[in-house]
mmCIF file of C-alpha atoms in Angstrom:
data_model
loop_
_atom_site.group_PDB
_atom_site.id
_atom_site.type_symbol
_atom_site.label_atom_id
_atom_site.label_comp_id
_atom_site.label_asym_id
_atom_site.label_seq_id
_atom_site.Cartn_x
_atom_site.Cartn_y
_atom_site.Cartn_z
ATOM 1 C CA MET A 13 57.466 132.397 22.663
ATOM 2 C CA LYS A 14 55.763 129.766 20.628
ATOM 3 C CA TYR A 15 53.789 128.204 23.512
ATOM 4 C CA GLY A 16 52.320 130.106 26.407
ATOM 5 C CA LYS A 17 52.638 129.408 30.096
ATOM 6 C CA THR A 18 49.249 127.778 30.289
ATOM 7 C CA GLU A 19 50.093 125.139 27.670
ATOM 8 C CA ARG A 20 53.271 124.156 29.435
ATOM 9 C CA ILE A 21 51.524 123.782 32.765
ATOM 10 C CA SER A 22 48.858 121.582 31.140
ATOM 11 C CA GLY A 23 51.513 119.315 29.607
ATOM 12 C CA ILE A 24 53.300 118.913 32.941
ATOM 13 C CA VAL A 25 50.051 117.984 34.679
ATOM 14 C CA ILE A 26 49.251 115.344 32.038
ATOM 15 C CA LEU A 27 52.705 113.784 32.369
ATOM 16 C CA LEU A 28 52.421 113.636 36.154
ATOM 17 C CA ALA A 29 49.024 111.961 35.883
ATOM 18 C CA LEU A 30 50.364 109.316 33.531
ATOM 19 C CA LEU A 31 53.301 108.646 35.827
ATOM 20 C CA ALA A 32 50.989 108.278 38.789
ATOM 21 C CA ILE A 33 48.959 105.664 36.881
ATOM 22 C CA PHE A 34 51.635 103.521 35.255
ATOM 23 C CA VAL A 35 54.540 103.644 37.717
ATOM 24 C CA PRO A 36 52.743 101.739 40.537
ATOM 25 C CA TRP A 37 51.449 99.178 38.047
ATOM 26 C CA LEU A 38 54.937 98.588 36.691
ATOM 27 C CA MET A 39 56.630 98.425 40.078
ATOM 28 C CA SER A 40 54.121 96.114 41.784
ATOM 29 C CA ASP A 41 54.834 92.360 41.969
ATOM 30 C CA PRO A 42 52.270 89.745 40.913
ATOM 31 C CA ALA A 43 50.260 88.070 43.638
ATOM 32 C CA PRO A 44 51.613 84.678 44.855
ATOM 33 C CA ARG A 45 50.064 81.480 43.534
ATOM 34 C CA GLU A 46 48.476 80.662 46.885
ATOM 35 C CA GLU A 47 46.585 83.933 46.917
ATOM 36 C CA ARG A 48 45.262 83.565 43.444
ATOM 37 C CA PRO A 49 41.649 82.361 43.156
ATOM 38 C CA GLN A 50 41.459 78.644 42.451
ATOM 39 C CA PRO A 51 38.662 76.988 40.435
ATOM 40 C CA SER A 52 36.230 74.951 42.472
ATOM 41 C CA PHE A 53 34.585 71.729 41.302
ATOM 42 C CA VAL A 54 31.329 70.597 42.873
ATOM 43 C CA ILE A 55 29.894 67.120 42.274
ATOM 44 C CA GLU A 56 26.195 67.037 42.889
ATOM 45 C CA GLN A 57 24.424 64.067 44.382
ATOM 46 C CA PRO A 58 22.378 61.836 42.041
ATOM 47 C CA VAL A 59 18.670 62.423 41.913
ATOM 48 C CA GLU A 60 16.564 59.765 43.602
ATOM 49 C CA VAL A 61 14.050 58.081 41.270
ATOM 50 C CA GLU A 62 11.050 56.128 42.484
ATOM 51 C CA ARG A 63 11.104 52.511 41.354
ATOM 52 C CA ARG A 64 7.908 50.544 40.695
ATOM 53 C CA ASP A 65 7.256 46.917 39.803
ATOM 54 C CA VAL A 66 5.699 46.527 36.383
ATOM 55 C CA PRO A 67 3.285 43.548 36.009
ATOM 56 C CA ALA A 68 4.035 40.926 33.399
ATOM 57 C CA PRO A 69 2.070 41.285 30.155
ATOM 58 C CA GLU A 70 -1.022 39.098 29.752
ATOM 59 C CA ARG A 71 -2.495 37.582 26.600
ATOM 60 C CA PRO A 72 -5.610 39.396 25.401
ATOM 61 C CA SER A 73 -8.811 37.430 25.653
ATOM 62 C CA THR A 74 -9.552 37.978 21.943
ATOM 63 C CA ILE A 75 -6.572 35.844 20.927
ATOM 64 C CA GLY A 76 -7.030 32.084 21.205
ATOM 65 C CA GLU A 77 -4.487 29.412 21.885
ATOM 66 C CA PRO A 78 -2.199 28.650 18.928
ATOM 67 C CA SER A 79 -2.755 25.260 17.250
ATOM 68 C CA LEU A 80 0.293 23.317 16.087
ATOM 69 C CA SER A 81 -1.542 21.382 13.326
ATOM 70 C CA SER A 82 -4.965 21.547 11.737
ATOM 71 C CA THR A 83 -5.472 17.746 11.938
ATOM 72 C CA PRO A 84 -3.932 16.494 15.135
ATOM 73 C CA ARG A 85 -2.893 12.893 15.198
ATOM 74 C CA GLU A 86 -4.168 10.448 17.751
ATOM 75 C CA VAL A 87 -2.141 10.167 20.888
ATOM 76 C CA GLY A 88 -1.588 6.904 22.668
ATOM 77 C CA GLU A 89 -2.506 6.134 26.211
ATOM 78 C CA ASP A 90 0.966 6.911 27.499
ATOM 79 C CA GLY A 91 0.990 10.233 25.675
ATOM 80 C CA ASP A 92 3.421 9.175 22.890
ATOM 81 C CA MET A 93 2.700 9.447 19.211
ATOM 82 C CA PRO A 94 1.882 6.066 17.581
ATOM 83 C CA ILE A 95 4.421 4.526 15.193
ATOM 84 C CA ASP A 96 3.284 2.830 11.974
ATOM 85 C CA ALA A 97 3.945 -0.890 11.977
ATOM 86 C CA ASP A 98 4.392 -1.028 8.187
ATOM 87 C CA PRO A 99 6.013 2.177 7.078
ATOM 88 C CA ARG A 100 5.417 3.128 3.445
ATOM 89 C CA LEU A 101 8.403 3.007 1.148
ATOM 90 C CA PRO A 102 8.976 5.706 -1.396
ATOM 91 C CA GLU A 103 7.555 4.902 -4.792
ATOM 92 C CA THR A 104 10.718 4.552 -6.828
ATOM 93 C CA ASP A 105 9.550 1.911 -9.334
ATOM 94 C CA GLN A 106 8.393 4.445 -11.858
ATOM 95 C CA ILE A 107 11.590 6.477 -11.496
ATOM 96 C CA THR A 108 13.759 3.375 -12.001
ATOM 97 C CA ALA A 109 11.764 2.306 -15.055
ATOM 98 C CA SER A 110 12.048 5.735 -16.637
ATOM 99 C CA ASN A 111 15.786 5.806 -15.991
ATOM 100 C CA ARG A 112 16.207 2.402 -17.625
ATOM 101 C CA ALA A 113 14.194 3.506 -20.652
ATOM 102 C CA GLU A 114 16.334 6.606 -21.041
ATOM 103 C CA SER A 115 19.536 4.576 -20.732
ATOM 104 C CA SER A 116 18.321 2.000 -23.296
ATOM 105 C CA GLU A 117 17.621 4.682 -25.934
ATOM 106 C CA PRO A 118 20.533 5.128 -28.356
ATOM 107 C CA ASP A 119 22.406 8.399 -28.243
ATOM 108 C CA GLU A 120 21.495 10.751 -30.990
ATOM 109 C CA ALA A 121 24.172 11.765 -33.417
ATOM 110 C CA PRO A 122 25.553 15.246 -32.752
ATOM 111 C CA ALA A 123 24.009 17.827 -34.977
ATOM 112 C CA THR A 124 26.303 19.225 -37.533
ATOM 113 C CA PRO A 125 26.730 22.966 -37.256
ATOM 114 C CA ASN A 126 24.901 24.848 -39.927
ATOM 115 C CA SER A 127 26.871 27.067 -42.194
ATOM 116 C CA ASP A 128 26.751 30.789 -41.445
ATOM 117 C CA PRO A 129 25.302 32.680 -44.446
ATOM 118 C CA ILE A 130 26.757 35.981 -43.229
ATOM 119 C CA ALA A 131 30.276 34.541 -43.138
ATOM 120 C CA ASP A 132 29.808 33.097 -46.610
ATOM 121 C CA LEU A 133 28.603 36.466 -47.900
ATOM 122 C CA ILE A 134 31.586 38.278 -46.347
ATOM 123 C CA ALA A 135 34.003 35.743 -47.861
ATOM 124 C CA THR A 136 32.388 36.153 -51.289
ATOM 125 C CA ASN A 137 32.565 39.944 -51.066
ATOM 126 C CA SER A 138 36.215 39.841 -49.983
ATOM 127 C CA ASP A 139 37.094 37.556 -52.909
ATOM 128 C CA SER A 140 35.319 39.821 -55.383
ATOM 129 C CA ALA A 141 36.970 42.913 -53.871
ATOM 130 C CA GLN A 142 40.405 41.287 -54.113
ATOM 131 C CA THR A 143 39.766 40.327 -57.723
ATOM 132 C CA SER A 144 38.607 43.845 -58.605
ATOM 133 C CA ALA A 145 41.635 45.343 -56.851
ATOM 134 C CA GLU A 146 44.006 43.106 -58.810
ATOM 135 C CA SER A 147 42.301 44.005 -62.081
ATOM 136 C CA ALA A 148 42.419 47.712 -61.172
ATOM 137 C CA SER A 149 46.133 47.509 -60.341
ATOM 138 C CA GLN A 150 46.809 45.725 -63.616
ATOM 139 C CA SER A 151 44.838 48.321 -65.577
ATOM 140 C CA SER A 152 46.583 51.190 -63.767
ATOM 141 C CA SER A 153 50.008 49.655 -64.447
ATOM 142 C CA SER A 154 49.099 49.222 -68.123
ATOM 143 C CA GLN A 155 47.829 52.805 -68.273
ATOM 144 C CA SER A 156 50.968 54.126 -66.592
ATOM 145 C CA SER A 157 53.167 52.145 -68.988
ATOM 146 C CA SER A 158 51.135 53.415 -71.960
ATOM 147 C CA GLN A 159 51.330 56.965 -70.623
ATOM 148 C CA GLY A 160 55.082 56.606 -70.147
ATOM 149 C CA ALA A 161 55.415 55.301 -73.666
ATOM 150 C CA SER A 162 53.241 58.093 -75.008
ATOM 151 C CA SER A 163 55.152 60.682 -73.015
ATOM 152 C CA SER A 164 58.462 59.275 -74.218
ATOM 153 C CA SER A 165 57.141 59.099 -77.760
ATOM 154 C CA ALA A 166 55.733 62.608 -77.472
ATOM 155 C CA SER A 167 59.198 64.178 -77.292
ATOM 156 C CA SER A 168 60.038 67.801 -76.744
ATOM 157 C CA PRO A 169 58.824 70.391 -79.268
ATOM 158 C CA SER A 170 60.386 70.388 -82.687
ATOM 159 C CA VAL A 171 63.704 72.160 -83.044
ATOM 160 C CA SER A 172 63.987 75.106 -85.450
ATOM 161 C CA ALA A 173 67.379 75.900 -86.970
ATOM 162 C CA GLN A 174 66.428 79.572 -87.170
ATOM 163 C CA GLY A 175 65.001 79.698 -83.666
ATOM 164 C CA GLU A 176 66.160 82.260 -81.117
ATOM 165 C CA TRP A 177 65.136 80.403 -77.932
ATOM 166 C CA ALA A 178 67.031 77.598 -76.191
ATOM 167 C CA VAL A 179 67.187 75.934 -72.793
ATOM 168 C CA GLN A 180 70.505 76.395 -70.994
ATOM 169 C CA VAL A 181 71.091 73.268 -68.880
ATOM 170 C CA GLY A 182 74.570 73.985 -67.522
ATOM 171 C CA SER A 183 77.967 75.650 -67.806
ATOM 172 C CA PHE A 184 81.138 73.688 -67.003
ATOM 173 C CA GLY A 185 84.787 74.505 -66.624
ATOM 174 C CA GLU A 186 85.733 71.026 -67.814
ATOM 175 C CA ALA A 187 84.665 69.923 -71.244
ATOM 176 C CA SER A 188 84.289 66.315 -70.098
ATOM 177 C CA ASN A 189 81.458 67.262 -67.748
ATOM 178 C CA ALA A 190 79.688 69.171 -70.489
ATOM 179 C CA GLN A 191 80.111 66.192 -72.806
ATOM 180 C CA ARG A 192 78.694 63.813 -70.186
ATOM 181 C CA LEU A 193 75.560 65.946 -69.738
ATOM 182 C CA SER A 194 75.156 66.278 -73.493
ATOM 183 C CA GLU A 195 75.256 62.519 -73.942
ATOM 184 C CA GLN A 196 72.674 62.067 -71.140
ATOM 185 C CA LEU A 197 70.225 64.488 -72.711
ATOM 186 C CA SER A 198 70.839 63.099 -76.189
ATOM 187 C CA GLY A 199 69.953 59.678 -74.857
ATOM 188 C CA GLU A 200 66.609 61.096 -73.680
ATOM 189 C CA GLY A 201 65.867 62.323 -77.241
ATOM 190 C CA PHE A 202 66.766 66.007 -76.929
ATOM 191 C CA THR A 203 68.756 68.038 -79.452
ATOM 192 C CA VAL A 204 71.853 69.236 -77.608
ATOM 193 C CA TYR A 205 74.651 71.555 -78.681
ATOM 194 C CA GLN A 206 77.546 73.289 -76.910
ATOM 195 C CA ARG A 207 79.168 76.717 -77.034
ATOM 196 C CA GLU A 208 82.553 77.840 -75.810
ATOM 197 C CA ARG A 209 82.782 81.084 -73.875
ATOM 198 C CA ASP A 210 85.612 83.545 -73.392
ATOM 199 C CA ASN A 211 86.107 82.535 -69.750
ATOM 200 C CA ASN A 212 86.985 78.917 -70.693
ATOM 201 C CA MET A 213 83.477 77.763 -69.811
ATOM 202 C CA THR A 214 81.460 75.331 -71.914
ATOM 203 C CA THR A 215 77.693 75.937 -71.957
ATOM 204 C CA VAL A 216 75.266 73.187 -72.879
ATOM 205 C CA PHE A 217 72.005 74.139 -74.637
ATOM 206 C CA VAL A 218 68.929 72.221 -75.750
ATOM 207 C CA GLY A 219 67.232 73.582 -78.856
ATOM 208 C CA PRO A 220 66.925 76.019 -80.477
ATOM 209 C CA TYR A 221 63.184 76.649 -80.648
ATOM 210 C CA ALA A 222 61.144 79.045 -82.713
ATOM 211 C CA THR A 223 59.039 80.464 -79.863
ATOM 212 C CA SER A 224 59.344 80.919 -76.110
ATOM 213 C CA GLU A 225 56.331 78.648 -75.565
ATOM 214 C CA ASP A 226 58.209 75.787 -77.247
ATOM 215 C CA GLY A 227 61.214 76.544 -75.063
ATOM 216 C CA GLU A 228 59.147 76.450 -71.862
ATOM 217 C CA SER A 229 57.577 73.151 -72.920
ATOM 218 C CA ALA A 230 61.036 71.721 -73.615
ATOM 219 C CA MET A 231 62.305 72.950 -70.247
ATOM 220 C CA ALA A 232 59.436 71.174 -68.462
ATOM 221 C CA SER A 233 60.107 68.001 -70.462
ATOM 222 C CA ILE A 234 63.812 68.109 -69.518
ATOM 223 C CA LYS A 235 62.925 68.457 -65.847
ATOM 224 C CA GLU A 236 60.455 65.564 -66.025
ATOM 225 C CA ARG A 237 62.525 63.106 -68.051
ATOM 226 C CA ALA A 238 66.141 63.934 -67.160
ATOM 227 C CA ASN A 239 65.624 65.651 -63.772
ATOM 228 C CA VAL A 240 67.699 68.615 -64.934
ATOM 229 C CA GLN A 241 66.534 72.159 -64.207
ATOM 230 C CA GLY A 242 67.124 74.377 -67.196
ATOM 231 C CA LEU A 243 66.895 78.096 -67.919
ATOM 232 C CA LEU A 244 65.101 79.526 -70.948
ATOM 233 C CA VAL A 245 67.385 82.037 -72.705
ATOM 234 C CA ARG A 246 67.426 83.889 -76.026
ATOM 235 C CA VAL A 247 70.405 82.894 -78.136
ATOM 236 C CA ARG A 248 71.864 84.745 -81.110
ATOM 237 C CA ASP A 249 74.686 83.782 -83.400
#
């Protein structure tokens, strides 16, 4: 057997002890509300305090009686203050005379505002800046026009009849389109020629040029002046 007799007896005893503890606690009813302890509140009596009369404070002997005025006025027999028979009027003659003098003086003319030197300087600078800007724009426009004229006058590189380099600017299936492009480039001052291909295509060339450097320069000039992107090719008859 896995467990001996002693172990089983010990387990039974433990179970019986637990039953003896918890079964009465579970089966018992709670005590009624009347039997439950109630809280008690006790109000204590106030503490008696001895009361004593406190004497009123007295003025110290070192402090004298307060005086209302340093020069007391004379008091009449009946205790009233005397009233002046001829009361003094306020001295307003001088004030009236000064007011009349001020009113009789002529009003001064309003001062004219002085000119602001800073504003004048700013206006002068703005005028000079505007003038310089206009002159600069005129000079730049003249320079641009002269540059355009020089660039137009400085045409593409010279064409060589024996050259092997040319700029291919397009291939068209319709001859009219090729002719239109040729006339556009001819109007810009380029030397244009056409070649027919076996596939019924018409290719438009600009040139020919003796060297590839001349062809690249011509290609850049075509792009700048006619806005046409070309392709540098080697041509042979």
